[in-house]
Amino acid sequence: MELSEYDLLVVGGGPGGYTAAIRGAQNGLRTVLVEKELLGGTCLNRGCVPTKSLIEDTRMIPAVRTCHFLKGDMKISVKRIAERRNSVVEGSRQWVRNLLKGNGVTFLSGHASFKDPKCLKVQTEEGEIREFRAKSVFLSTGAVEEYSSGLQADGKGIWCTDDALSLNPVPRRLAVVGAGNRGVEFASIYRNLGVGVVLLEREKRILPHLDPEISERYKKSLADRGIRVFTKTTVTAVHSGANGGVKVILEGQTGQQEFQVDKVLLTGRRRPRYEDLNLAAAGLSPKGEVLGHGAGFQTEVSGIYVIGDAAGPPYYAHKAISQALVAVDHLMGRTPIKASPFIPHCVWGDPEVAAVGLTEGEAIASGRNVRVGEFHFKGNGRAGTMGVDQGLILIVSDAKSREVLGVHMIGPQVTELISLATLAMENGIDVDGIKKAVFAHPSLSETFFEAALATDGQAIHLLMDTEEHEPER
Ligand SMILES: Cc1cc2nc3c(=O)[nH]c(=O)nc-3n(C[C@H](O)[C@H](O)[C@H](O)COP(=O)(O)OP(=O)(O)OC[C@H]3O[C@@H](n4cnc5c(N)ncnc54)[C@H](O)[C@@H]3O)c2cc1C
């Protein structure tokens, strides 16, 4: 059997894995990347990229329908929306393949598992078994989705997110189970296509990990767009019927109920995926669901790292990318090693939501004396030119030190604007630092600037009650 020697072997070709492989090769490491399915992982093939392509295209449907200068009927080609999604995904995959090649990374299609801590067996697509010895191994194997007991996707009437991406068919009525990021994004996509959407969430509010005001506003905006949202509602069973419909049984605020839809989309919880890696042969075993790791994401076995979704929550591609870079720095012996605590939470639905750091409630609970600067997009000139008057930015800061503790946004392009906040927080730029900067006018980013001004009751484009620093609405 052929045995190949490498400095770095990366298992998993998602954003965590391919970033680590490229950075490893940039540092002169002889690097091999093994991927058992499609290069690009969940993000590129079944997650971030295809969903954002669908959101961008379907967002235009209500925009055109309500446009003040276009008149007449519009025909929607779902086939073309799907074709563009495919071409964006395939183009991105090819781009990553070129990047790996250009950086000198060896790419291998196959399934990797440990033989011992420094040696992995790879079963290639052709069924051949090859062995690879590597000084360091990165596990970037992603996450799997699990549903509450009694719920199971069947790819027919009961969908997982992979099924929902196909847009085939577009149902008349869709029930989405779970109002986390993926649930609200798919609810937006299908609603934009004219589907009757019911969104069911067992927690007392949607997007429960976000600031309560933001999640309340989001719920209202979904309701305004005709999405029926039920919180404190647990789906206990779903049954595909012989006639193609699906029966949904739930326990809601008014007791048990059932109703019929054409399709149900399940969005479950995610947990790290280590199946079939033969971790025991490497001397590894997860503590609970997640493999333990220390500085630089190195596991308890020297030379083996775990990054991205495989390292546990939060489950975001940008977190995977940042961990990959930190882990390679650790491997190269660079110090100090510091993983950023400022991982933004983002929802790319309609509207967008983005948040980083502490909510006001969390900051108070941690013993801080806080101030909140709040500015609304209705006072922003650029938003006005876009016809947007909904949404706001909240900056939570320490009343004394002026440190920015958290930033919470809902509105247009806030998944872009949140990077202003992460940049400030990562680099210790406080509220006064933000107030000093010049923001282009008219731009959406001025909302962030005005939220910093509003911290001290100094916002320009909104009337403030100077006593309370509350904007007049
Ligand atoms: C519908 C949906 C939408 C999403 N949208 C966003 C978004 O907009 N923004 C965002 O930041 N995040 C989004 N996410 C989450 C994002 O996709 C993940 O956080 C990201 O892909 C994690 O990257 P990763 O490299 O850790 O794992 P993955 O991208 O999951 O890659 C892991 C890879 O490892 C491979 N693998 C596993 N085991 C083995 C093995 N033994 N041998 C070889 N290969 C193996 C898998 O086949 C897989 O390709 C979304 C997820 C979903 C499901």
XYZ file of C-alpha atoms in Angstrom, residues 7-8 29 136 138 303 305 326-334 337:
17
model
C 3.292 18.076 7.120
C -0.439 18.777 7.355
C 3.756 23.137 4.814
C -0.329 17.485 12.037
C -6.845 19.158 11.230
C -0.656 17.742 16.590
C -6.607 20.142 15.825
C -5.675 30.764 14.441
C -5.002 27.008 14.441
C -2.368 27.283 11.680
C -0.701 30.115 13.635
C -0.595 27.795 16.647
C 0.837 24.985 14.561
C 3.543 27.346 13.246
C 4.464 28.235 16.833
C 3.336 31.844 16.615
C -2.535 32.761 20.176
